[in-house]
Amino acid sequence: MPSRFSTGPYQNIRDAETGHFRKRSGGNVLSQSTFANSMTEKYSLSADPASWGSALSPEDAEPDDHLHNPTKRDDDTGTFFTGRGFANLGCLLLILVCIVALFAGYPLATYFTQSTLSSFGGFNIGGLNASGQVPTMMGNRGLIDVDTPKEAYTKNGYYNKKKMQLVFSDEFNVDGRTFYPGDDPYWEAVDLHYWGTNNLEWYDPQAITTKKGALEISLTKKETHDLHYQGGMMATWNKFCFTGGLIEAAVTLPGASNVMGLWPAIWMMGNLGRAGYGASLEGTWPYTYDSCDVGTAPNQTKNGLPAAALTQGDHKYQNHLSYLQGQRLSRCTCPGEEHPGPMHADGTYVGRAAPEIDFFEAQVSTDEETGEKVGHVSQSGQFAPFNVNYEWNNATNMIIPDPTISEINGFKGNVFQQAMSVVSKTNQNCYQLGGTSCFAIYGVEYKRGFDDAYISWLNDGKIAWTMLAAGAGADPVAEISARPMPMEPMYLIMNLGMSENFGTVEYDKLVFPAIMRVDYIRVYQPTDEINVGCDPSDFPTRAYIERFPEAYSNANLTTWKDDYKQRVPKNKFLETCDSL
């Protein structure tokens, strides 16, 4: 019986003597040598290829010879102008064009299409500002807050109806923000006493934060720095500035609309003066002037002239018109003196200063007809030099759309300021107490310069009044020239305090903490007049501020000359420049 290792009828048998295997088939056994010889004979070829039976002559044609024959093809006409030739040439030209585009065209295209690197309102590329901060914060916010609704990115002007583009916004939606120095890329709260207006509170960064989607500035009854109250003031000084445009803020005013004493405000000032830092303000605030005449002189007079400067002014100060120190950085500045520039074509300096425009200063007044106390806002431009008796040309240059709500302010000025101002009744519901805590829109729209320049103030989302540039025209009696609508790069300021200088304070009726809430603040500019930054080439501020850093950082220096010990630049209207 076959073994379980059997392969059927074919088995290998081992020779007992030689040890070699033999193949057996049907009982016939073939030796290995015989098997090998039969295979060799079957598959071996003769050494003579001619005997193989194939056509091996080079003259014999084969079906695939055309693939290997280097000679010209049968259809070759001997000319380059064939479809294949043009295809080859086109391929070479395409490769050449790609190489040129890569190494020459791409660099040129990049150069001519690249966007100009922006300083985003700071001093350096990428938005580094004066304190070395990069304008990023929670949400990676730049100049425009990521929370600003897209529908608010453009709007038409209230007065000029031109299309406006959003250039800055802060929605204050992130709760818990703080504004100590270095905390925020654009805003910085101050830590000082605002002595210039005899404020009753100390301004402390602790008084400002964000809560429930709005900025909150608090005024509390608190013993601090030998004062009895603590308030807050913050600004974008030297971090974000703009020149011209529309600025809106949605605000809930602090306290109640029928209790006197609080002094909330949103305003703007030229960057060469820092609010609360007296040395920087002496000789700059509130000038807006570019002429060389008596308007630049101390007390607005020279050798007792004009007579009106001594007789047609503030009755509290012997009818003197001005106690200002004179415009420190005027068009009269002698060559070589300290001045931020630039120069006019005639070689004189451009008059520089720190004018002020108030979006609002909220107050409570008694209605003459009803005797009731009603909330109002005064909305003003604070300018120098002054008209005689502080009377500006408002007969045809003041536009008040609704006289039932707005009227010219009874306060016109004093020896320290002239106020082009109107008082308007507010939305009585938009207060912290006694109303619905709604947000009313206040703001300013303005165009700088002369001629068609103007300033419009907004109250509750509508124009309250407009001042045309001609209203600040020349005054021949005061012997001063026209004052332009502010030309300087302006920064934003928001504060809440108290002062008896501003009006009656009803200490027994005030409720603390008083809180001013700001839902948002937005800045727009005409699409063809974008001008953002604190150091524009036509009105630079950076180099000058860096030359006199203490004037802008030490609030204890209240004056330029006496405290800061700096020399006032020579004025060629008052003295001879050759005597330098």
XYZ file of C-alpha atoms in Angstrom:
580
model
C 0.000 0.000 0.000
C 1.434 3.382 -0.838
C 2.988 5.331 1.908
C 1.213 8.523 3.148
C 4.234 10.365 1.710
C 3.722 8.824 -1.779
C 3.192 11.164 -4.714
C 1.224 8.678 -6.727
C 2.749 6.740 -9.571
C 5.834 8.998 -9.621
C 8.263 8.364 -6.840
C 11.923 9.028 -6.252
C 13.916 5.903 -5.401
C 17.300 6.111 -3.739
C 20.042 3.877 -5.122
C 21.538 1.853 -2.327
C 25.048 1.927 -3.764
C 25.389 5.452 -5.117
C 22.994 7.232 -2.791
C 21.394 9.040 -5.806
C 17.655 9.257 -6.387
C 16.125 7.712 -9.431
C 12.725 8.516 -10.987
C 10.345 5.625 -11.476
C 7.291 5.747 -13.741
C 5.066 2.803 -14.209
C 7.830 0.648 -12.965
C 10.489 2.022 -15.373
C 13.271 3.808 -13.670
C 15.250 6.616 -15.567
C 18.673 7.620 -14.429
C 19.287 11.329 -13.731
C 21.877 11.643 -16.491
C 19.473 10.260 -19.126
C 16.772 12.720 -18.037
C 19.128 15.681 -18.207
C 20.326 14.818 -21.728
C 16.803 14.679 -23.138
C 15.980 18.164 -21.712
C 19.185 19.690 -23.145
C 18.427 18.382 -26.599
C 14.922 19.805 -26.467
C 15.754 23.366 -25.425
C 19.307 24.041 -26.732
C 19.919 26.339 -29.759
C 22.616 26.028 -32.350
C 25.603 28.306 -32.185
C 24.750 29.492 -35.711
C 21.835 31.962 -35.570
C 21.103 31.371 -39.252
C 19.921 27.891 -38.378
C 17.299 29.172 -35.971
C 14.779 29.796 -38.763
C 14.292 33.527 -38.098
C 15.024 36.557 -40.376
C 18.012 38.083 -38.599
C 19.540 40.145 -41.437
C 19.780 43.918 -40.875
C 18.158 44.268 -44.282
C 15.081 42.410 -43.201
C 12.239 44.745 -42.115
C 10.340 44.245 -38.879
C 7.013 45.826 -37.767
C 8.593 47.974 -34.993
C 11.639 49.255 -36.916
C 10.198 52.802 -37.101
C 10.504 53.108 -33.332
C 14.242 52.558 -33.426
C 15.315 54.079 -36.739
C 17.138 57.433 -36.188
C 16.773 58.454 -39.802
C 14.120 60.995 -40.795
C 10.534 59.879 -41.074
C 8.813 59.283 -44.403
C 6.444 62.180 -43.805
C 9.217 64.592 -42.779
C 9.177 67.561 -45.187
C 12.530 68.887 -43.981
C 10.991 72.147 -42.657
C 10.549 73.411 -39.085
C 7.119 74.896 -39.758
C 5.073 71.925 -38.746
C 2.545 71.388 -35.995
C 5.091 69.472 -33.990
C 7.688 72.185 -34.476
C 5.385 74.909 -33.277
C 4.382 72.775 -30.299
C 8.040 72.326 -29.329
C 8.734 76.037 -29.731
C 5.625 76.971 -27.767
C 6.658 74.706 -24.924
C 10.098 76.293 -24.777
C 8.591 79.814 -24.791
C 6.179 78.891 -22.000
C 9.050 77.604 -19.861
C 10.995 80.824 -20.552
C 8.006 83.020 -19.616
C 7.509 81.099 -16.358
C 11.167 81.538 -15.432
C 11.069 85.291 -16.141
C 7.790 85.653 -14.222
C 9.204 83.825 -11.220
C 12.467 85.718 -10.912
C 11.487 89.131 -12.302
C 7.718 89.502 -12.589
C 6.822 88.225 -9.132
C 9.176 90.610 -7.258
C 7.889 93.548 -9.322
C 4.255 92.596 -8.782
C 4.859 92.230 -5.054
C 6.490 95.646 -4.850
C 3.733 97.513 -6.685
C 0.781 95.738 -5.077
C 1.922 95.438 -1.484
C 0.011 97.386 1.168
C 1.761 100.174 3.032
C 2.761 99.002 6.471
C 0.664 100.777 9.052
C 1.423 102.073 12.516
C -2.274 101.740 13.450
C -2.233 105.012 15.332
C 1.027 104.258 17.141
C 4.529 105.348 16.288
C 6.087 102.237 14.785
C 5.366 99.653 12.109
C 2.743 97.197 13.275
C 1.225 99.565 15.811
C 3.784 99.837 18.584
C 2.675 102.895 20.481
C 4.481 105.362 22.697
C 4.656 102.955 25.620
C 5.939 100.075 23.490
C 2.679 98.147 23.489
C 1.372 96.103 20.576
C -2.298 96.774 19.864
C -3.644 93.344 20.644
C -5.989 92.318 23.405
C -8.546 89.662 24.155
C -10.088 88.713 20.834
C -6.957 89.902 19.002
C -8.518 93.352 18.618
C -6.926 95.950 16.402
C -8.183 99.458 15.724
C -11.633 98.076 14.951
C -13.157 95.932 17.679
C -14.064 92.445 16.421
C -17.409 92.822 18.218
C -18.438 95.831 16.148
C -21.419 94.806 13.974
C -20.583 94.660 10.267
C -23.507 96.966 9.495
C -21.732 99.667 11.550
C -18.600 99.608 9.380
C -19.908 102.432 7.191
C -22.431 105.211 7.589
C -23.262 108.597 6.130
C -22.290 111.800 7.870
C -24.987 113.674 9.759
C -24.072 117.089 8.370
C -22.139 116.534 5.140
C -23.957 113.297 4.182
C -20.693 111.846 2.837
C -20.009 108.142 3.126
C -17.960 107.465 6.235
C -15.693 104.498 6.962
C -15.127 103.050 10.431
C -11.493 103.562 11.508
C -11.692 102.837 15.245
C -14.164 101.240 17.627
C -14.380 99.841 21.126
C -17.530 97.925 22.048
C -16.426 97.203 25.656
C -18.080 93.776 25.452
C -15.336 91.913 27.306
C -16.034 92.178 31.028
C -13.336 92.827 33.585
C -10.999 94.963 31.487
C -8.682 97.322 33.360
C -6.944 100.456 32.171
C -3.869 100.868 34.321
C -0.780 101.951 32.344
C 0.185 99.083 30.045
C -3.114 97.193 30.365
C -4.692 98.337 27.123
C -3.309 99.185 23.675
C -5.373 102.338 23.245
C -6.773 103.525 26.565
C -4.914 104.523 29.708
C -6.448 105.730 32.973
C -4.684 108.466 34.932
C -3.733 108.539 38.606
C -3.856 112.204 39.617
C -5.842 115.136 40.947
C -7.365 117.347 38.245
C -6.389 120.538 40.017
C -6.952 122.809 37.009
C -10.721 122.823 37.562
C -10.592 122.321 41.351
C -12.094 118.868 41.155
C -13.311 117.305 44.387
C -12.160 113.775 43.528
C -8.936 111.908 42.866
C -8.788 110.175 39.510
C -7.775 106.538 40.020
C -7.578 103.697 37.430
C -9.428 101.558 39.976
C -12.591 103.513 39.156
C -12.774 102.233 35.560
C -13.631 98.764 34.292
C -15.990 96.949 31.906
C -19.095 95.163 33.111
C -22.159 93.656 31.431
C -20.998 94.716 27.983
C -20.233 98.366 28.747
C -17.486 100.600 30.091
C -18.179 101.802 33.644
C -16.587 104.887 35.178
C -17.521 105.220 38.843
C -17.515 108.140 41.239
C -17.512 106.932 44.830
C -17.392 108.550 48.224
C -13.971 107.479 49.421
C -11.131 109.008 51.425
C -8.100 109.091 49.173
C -5.123 111.434 48.726
C -6.639 113.902 51.227
C -9.795 114.099 49.134
C -13.242 112.649 49.863
C -14.152 111.186 46.480
C -12.661 108.911 43.845
C -13.464 109.178 40.147
C -11.958 108.053 36.871
C -10.534 109.500 33.679
C -8.995 107.628 30.755
C -7.727 108.724 27.358
C -6.126 107.516 24.140
C -3.400 110.158 24.354
C -0.412 109.333 22.150
C -1.916 105.916 21.341
C -4.868 106.569 19.087
C -5.472 109.911 17.342
C -7.503 111.052 14.369
C -7.920 114.213 12.318
C -11.445 115.007 11.192
C -14.444 112.729 10.929
C -17.395 111.544 12.972
C -17.198 110.208 16.527
C -20.153 108.568 18.255
C -20.542 107.275 21.802
C -23.594 105.499 23.250
C -23.856 106.657 26.879
C -25.965 106.208 30.001
C -25.360 109.316 32.103
C -24.594 108.888 35.830
C -26.958 109.713 38.667
C -30.393 111.157 38.095
C -31.555 113.793 35.628
C -32.830 116.032 38.457
C -29.895 116.056 40.895
C -27.069 118.572 40.448
C -23.383 118.031 41.045
C -21.944 115.327 38.779
C -19.586 116.233 35.964
C -19.400 113.452 33.369
C -17.753 114.241 30.044
C -16.482 112.803 26.785
C -14.195 115.098 24.835
C -11.085 115.340 22.682
C -7.895 117.370 22.662
C -4.852 117.921 20.458
C -2.055 115.430 21.130
C 0.523 118.121 22.024
C -1.332 118.645 25.307
C -2.009 115.835 27.755
C -5.099 116.308 29.946
C -4.113 116.576 33.608
C -0.445 117.336 32.889
C -0.127 121.080 33.373
C 3.357 121.596 31.965
C 2.274 120.176 28.609
C -0.835 122.380 28.541
C 0.725 125.726 29.388
C 0.934 127.680 26.141
C -0.824 124.993 24.066
C -4.380 124.716 25.466
C -6.840 125.775 24.103
C -5.173 127.462 21.115
C -6.056 126.751 17.502
C -4.102 129.437 15.653
C -1.772 129.835 12.695
C -1.076 133.569 12.468
C 1.711 135.787 13.766
C 0.103 138.668 15.647
C -1.029 139.728 19.101
C -3.162 136.591 19.319
C 0.037 134.678 20.188
C 1.125 137.091 22.942
C 0.704 136.599 26.699
C -2.589 138.121 27.894
C -3.331 138.747 24.207
C -1.723 142.176 24.358
C 1.547 143.989 23.549
C 2.482 147.313 25.136
C -1.080 147.734 26.392
C -2.639 147.254 22.968
C -5.194 146.575 21.770
C -7.180 148.454 24.396
C -10.008 145.920 24.145
C -7.729 143.263 25.655
C -7.753 145.278 28.900
C -11.332 146.517 28.914
C -13.626 144.038 27.159
C -13.101 140.766 28.943
C -13.892 138.949 32.184
C -15.511 141.224 34.755
C -14.199 138.949 37.521
C -10.665 139.827 36.434
C -10.845 143.596 35.970
C -12.328 143.136 32.489
C -9.087 141.717 31.182
C -9.634 139.499 28.167
C -6.960 136.826 28.660
C -4.658 135.458 31.314
C -3.160 132.854 29.017
C 0.651 132.652 28.810
C 0.672 133.077 25.039
C 0.898 130.472 22.298
C 4.169 128.678 22.990
C 4.464 126.977 19.595
C 3.221 129.731 17.327
C 3.812 130.873 13.774
C 5.911 133.671 15.318
C 8.459 131.217 16.746
C 11.970 132.303 15.786
C 14.042 130.027 13.536
C 16.090 127.495 15.481
C 13.813 127.561 18.525
C 12.115 124.440 19.852
C 9.083 123.703 17.720
C 7.506 120.448 16.489
C 7.159 121.837 12.936
C 6.374 121.687 10.105
C 7.236 124.828 8.146
C 5.177 126.936 5.789
C 6.476 127.680 2.296
C 7.480 131.163 3.510
C 9.835 129.659 6.106
C 7.620 130.295 9.141
C 6.492 127.576 11.502
C 2.970 126.194 11.439
C 1.150 127.329 14.579
C 0.705 124.331 16.889
C -1.365 123.785 20.019
C -3.920 121.626 21.883
C -7.488 122.733 21.124
C -10.463 121.093 22.823
C -13.836 119.895 21.528
C -16.368 118.591 24.057
C -18.820 115.925 22.873
C -20.692 116.720 26.041
C -20.353 117.869 29.615
C -23.530 116.759 31.365
C -25.240 119.079 33.833
C -28.600 119.515 35.528
C -30.295 122.885 35.146
C -33.530 124.429 36.413
C -36.144 124.977 33.746
C -37.118 128.645 33.807
C -40.741 127.953 32.859
C -41.564 124.952 35.051
C -39.020 125.352 37.819
C -38.155 121.682 37.480
C -34.636 120.347 37.313
C -33.836 118.840 33.939
C -30.802 117.041 32.560
C -28.814 118.873 29.885
C -25.499 118.652 28.086
C -23.255 121.544 27.115
C -21.483 120.865 23.810
C -18.594 123.178 23.061
C -15.444 124.114 21.259
C -12.786 125.593 23.555
C -10.543 127.862 21.500
C -7.956 130.641 21.817
C -7.160 133.437 21.165
C -10.396 135.126 22.263
C -12.942 137.459 20.728
C -13.684 140.623 22.672
C -16.257 139.885 25.351
C -15.997 136.250 24.196
C -18.620 136.996 21.533
C -18.038 134.918 18.440
C -19.813 135.532 15.146
C -22.813 133.274 15.719
C -25.492 135.309 13.945
C -25.149 133.403 10.682
C -22.645 130.705 11.640
C -24.595 128.851 14.313
C -27.241 126.361 13.140
C -29.670 124.971 15.729
C -32.207 122.596 14.083
C -34.523 122.446 17.122
C -34.547 125.550 19.355
C -37.023 123.848 21.701
C -34.263 121.487 22.773
C -31.073 123.502 22.267
C -30.026 127.090 22.975
C -26.793 129.031 23.117
C -24.906 128.600 26.380
C -24.967 131.544 28.761
C -21.325 130.832 29.589
C -19.211 132.313 26.795
C -15.778 132.256 28.355
C -13.364 133.754 30.845
C -9.721 134.764 30.992
C -8.642 131.159 30.462
C -10.926 129.986 27.661
C -13.538 130.989 25.121
C -16.435 128.595 24.680
C -18.431 128.345 21.488
C -21.181 126.411 23.234
C -24.826 125.313 23.105
C -26.851 123.608 25.860
C -29.340 120.883 24.925
C -31.933 118.929 26.847
C -31.031 115.243 27.070
C -33.092 112.077 26.800
C -34.297 111.968 30.418
C -34.621 108.188 30.364
C -30.953 107.549 29.607
C -29.701 108.033 33.164
C -28.413 105.626 35.786
C -31.246 106.449 38.189
C -34.894 107.320 37.657
C -35.016 106.326 33.992
C -34.693 103.217 31.865
C -30.875 103.228 31.797
C -30.989 103.444 28.004
C -28.008 104.549 25.933
C -28.214 107.894 24.126
C -25.854 108.697 21.271
C -23.617 111.737 21.669
C -20.891 112.767 19.307
C -19.101 115.208 17.054
C -18.719 115.437 13.300
C -16.134 117.926 12.055
C -14.037 119.028 9.126
C -10.793 120.794 9.938
C -9.468 124.081 8.572
C -11.132 127.217 7.207
C -13.646 127.937 4.420
C -16.073 124.971 4.351
C -14.903 123.594 7.709
C -17.467 123.013 10.450
C -18.249 121.213 13.720
C -21.596 119.508 14.394
C -22.546 118.157 17.811
C -24.894 115.184 18.292
C -27.412 114.783 21.092
C -29.569 111.644 21.344
C -28.593 110.572 17.827
C -29.441 113.879 16.101
C -27.574 117.085 15.278
C -28.023 119.470 18.211
C -26.126 122.315 16.590
C -23.486 123.180 14.013
C -20.758 125.823 14.046
C -19.416 127.017 10.696
C -15.757 127.987 10.429
C -16.603 131.608 9.673
C -17.902 131.893 13.232
C -14.278 131.853 14.413
C -13.217 134.434 11.843
C -10.960 137.432 12.412
C -11.838 139.983 15.110
C -10.493 143.428 14.174
C -11.253 144.854 17.619
C -9.207 142.155 19.361
C -6.733 142.408 16.433
C -6.660 138.650 15.945
C -6.928 136.581 12.779
C -9.245 133.696 11.985
C -8.973 130.520 14.009
C -9.261 127.241 12.079
C -11.434 124.343 13.091
C -8.856 122.163 14.889
C -6.092 120.945 12.592
C -4.242 118.877 15.206
C -4.371 115.085 15.618
C -6.959 114.664 18.370
C -7.308 111.979 21.052
C -10.312 110.796 23.075
C -10.975 111.422 26.780
C -13.745 110.091 29.066
C -14.141 111.032 32.715
C -16.506 111.340 35.667
C -15.827 113.760 38.503
C -17.230 116.670 40.505
C -16.372 120.344 40.838
C -18.134 123.407 42.133
C -16.467 125.256 39.261
C -18.940 123.529 36.959
C -22.042 124.289 39.012
C -23.941 123.615 42.205
C -23.226 120.313 43.953
C -26.184 118.878 45.871
C -24.123 116.821 48.284
C -27.147 115.640 50.291
C -29.012 114.300 47.245
C -26.237 112.605 45.301
C -26.281 108.793 45.339
C -22.980 106.908 45.280
C -21.562 105.171 43.471
C -22.512 107.284 40.488
C -21.717 105.390 37.293
C -21.389 106.550 33.699
C -21.780 103.648 31.272
C -20.543 103.654 27.680
C -21.871 100.939 25.396
C -19.467 101.770 22.568
C -17.402 104.503 20.994
C -16.766 104.580 17.230
C -14.742 106.846 14.958
C -15.554 107.296 11.266
C -13.830 109.276 8.534
C -14.778 110.078 4.922
C -13.505 107.305 2.657
C -11.350 109.809 0.755
C -10.011 111.558 3.882
C -8.666 108.790 6.126
C -6.240 110.391 8.597
C -5.478 108.263 11.663
C -2.398 108.508 13.861
C -0.828 110.692 16.544
C 2.173 111.659 14.430
C 0.942 112.632 10.935
C 3.546 114.171 8.650
C 1.696 117.491 8.353
C 1.205 117.817 12.129
C 3.933 115.737 13.821
C 4.041 115.294 17.594
C 6.324 112.337 18.318
C 9.746 113.983 18.256
C 8.605 116.947 20.325
C 6.995 114.770 23.000
C 10.123 112.621 23.163
C 12.288 115.735 23.686
C 10.221 116.786 26.712
C 9.020 113.522 28.280
C 8.561 114.820 31.834
C 6.000 117.384 30.704
C 3.839 114.479 29.556
C 4.554 111.994 32.343
C 4.902 113.992 35.572
C 1.546 115.399 36.681
C 3.244 117.348 39.486
C 4.838 119.677 36.933
C 2.017 122.171 36.611
C 3.751 124.816 34.467
C 6.219 124.766 31.585
C 8.549 127.516 32.768
C 8.383 127.678 36.568
C 7.948 123.985 37.426
C 9.498 122.247 34.441
C 12.209 124.938 34.108
C 11.971 125.065 30.335
C 12.497 128.155 28.225
C 9.606 129.546 26.196
C 10.651 129.815 22.519
C 11.308 133.330 21.299
C 8.430 135.019 19.508
C 9.424 137.397 16.677
C 6.249 139.432 17.171
C 7.427 140.255 20.696
C 11.207 140.318 20.362
C 14.095 140.216 17.928
C 15.111 136.785 16.749
C 18.729 137.921 16.193
C 19.183 138.220 19.966
C 19.119 134.444 20.371
